[in-house]
Short mmCIF file of C-alpha atoms in Angstrom, two decimals:
data_model
loop_
_atom_site.label_atom_id
_atom_site.label_comp_id
_atom_site.label_asym_id
_atom_site.label_seq_id
_atom_site.Cartn_x
_atom_site.Cartn_y
_atom_site.Cartn_z
CA UNK A 1 103.44 88.41 87.18
CA UNK A 2 106.57 90.31 86.20
CA UNK A 3 109.38 91.15 88.61
CA UNK A 4 108.40 94.81 88.45
CA UNK A 5 104.80 94.01 89.44
CA UNK A 6 106.01 91.80 92.29
CA UNK A 7 108.26 94.58 93.59
CA UNK A 8 105.34 97.03 93.44
CA UNK A 9 103.32 94.59 95.52
CA UNK A 10 106.15 94.39 98.05
CA UNK A 11 106.33 98.17 98.26
CA UNK A 12 102.56 98.46 98.70
CA UNK A 13 102.54 95.93 101.56
CA UNK A 14 105.39 97.66 103.37
CA UNK A 15 103.78 101.08 102.95
CA UNK A 16 100.55 99.75 104.45
CA UNK A 17 102.39 98.49 107.51
CA UNK A 18 104.20 101.81 107.88
CA UNK A 19 100.86 103.63 107.83
CA UNK A 20 99.56 101.31 110.55
CA UNK A 21 102.63 102.07 112.69
CA UNK A 22 102.13 105.82 112.23
CA UNK A 23 98.46 105.55 113.23
CA UNK A 24 99.46 103.57 116.30
CA UNK A 25 101.98 106.22 117.34
CA UNK A 26 99.41 108.95 116.78
CA UNK A 27 96.92 107.12 119.01
CA UNK A 28 99.58 106.80 121.71
CA UNK A 29 100.54 110.47 121.50
CA UNK A 30 96.88 111.50 121.76
CA UNK A 31 96.56 109.43 124.92
CA UNK A 32 94.27 106.78 123.43
CA UNK A 33 96.70 103.98 124.39
CA UNK A 34 98.65 103.22 127.54
CA UNK A 35 102.39 102.68 127.17
CA UNK A 36 102.06 98.91 127.66
CA UNK A 37 99.39 98.67 124.96
CA UNK A 38 101.43 100.81 122.60
CA UNK A 39 104.60 98.77 123.09
CA UNK A 40 102.80 95.45 122.71
CA UNK A 41 101.05 96.55 119.53
CA UNK A 42 104.22 98.14 118.17
CA UNK A 43 106.11 94.88 118.75
CA UNK A 44 103.35 92.93 117.01
CA UNK A 45 103.52 95.30 114.03
CA UNK A 46 107.32 95.04 113.86
CA UNK A 47 107.16 91.24 113.82
CA UNK A 48 104.39 91.32 111.22
CA UNK A 49 106.28 93.88 109.13
CA UNK A 50 109.45 91.77 109.17
CA UNK A 51 107.62 88.55 108.32
CA UNK A 52 105.68 90.16 105.48
CA UNK A 53 108.79 91.85 104.12
CA UNK A 54 110.70 88.58 104.04
CA UNK A 55 107.75 86.77 102.48
CA UNK A 56 107.17 89.48 99.90
CA UNK A 57 110.83 89.61 98.91
CA UNK A 58 110.94 85.83 98.60
CA UNK A 59 107.93 86.01 96.29
CA UNK A 60 109.46 88.87 94.33
CA UNK A 61 112.62 86.90 93.75
CA UNK A 62 110.79 83.57 93.45
CA UNK A 63 112.62 81.99 96.32
CA UNK A 64 109.81 80.05 97.84
#
């Protein structure tokens, strides 16, 4: 896989997580989630987003 293809994969993964975060916020704003549920899920998504971003970048630059 070329570096360009790996970077596209990274971008795709990060975009997917951003969409999930936007859906979560929309659910909260519509009243489908309590504040505690929203914050817990948002934290989980942030941790997941960070871990996937680091992993994807390591793969893209073949660092592990």
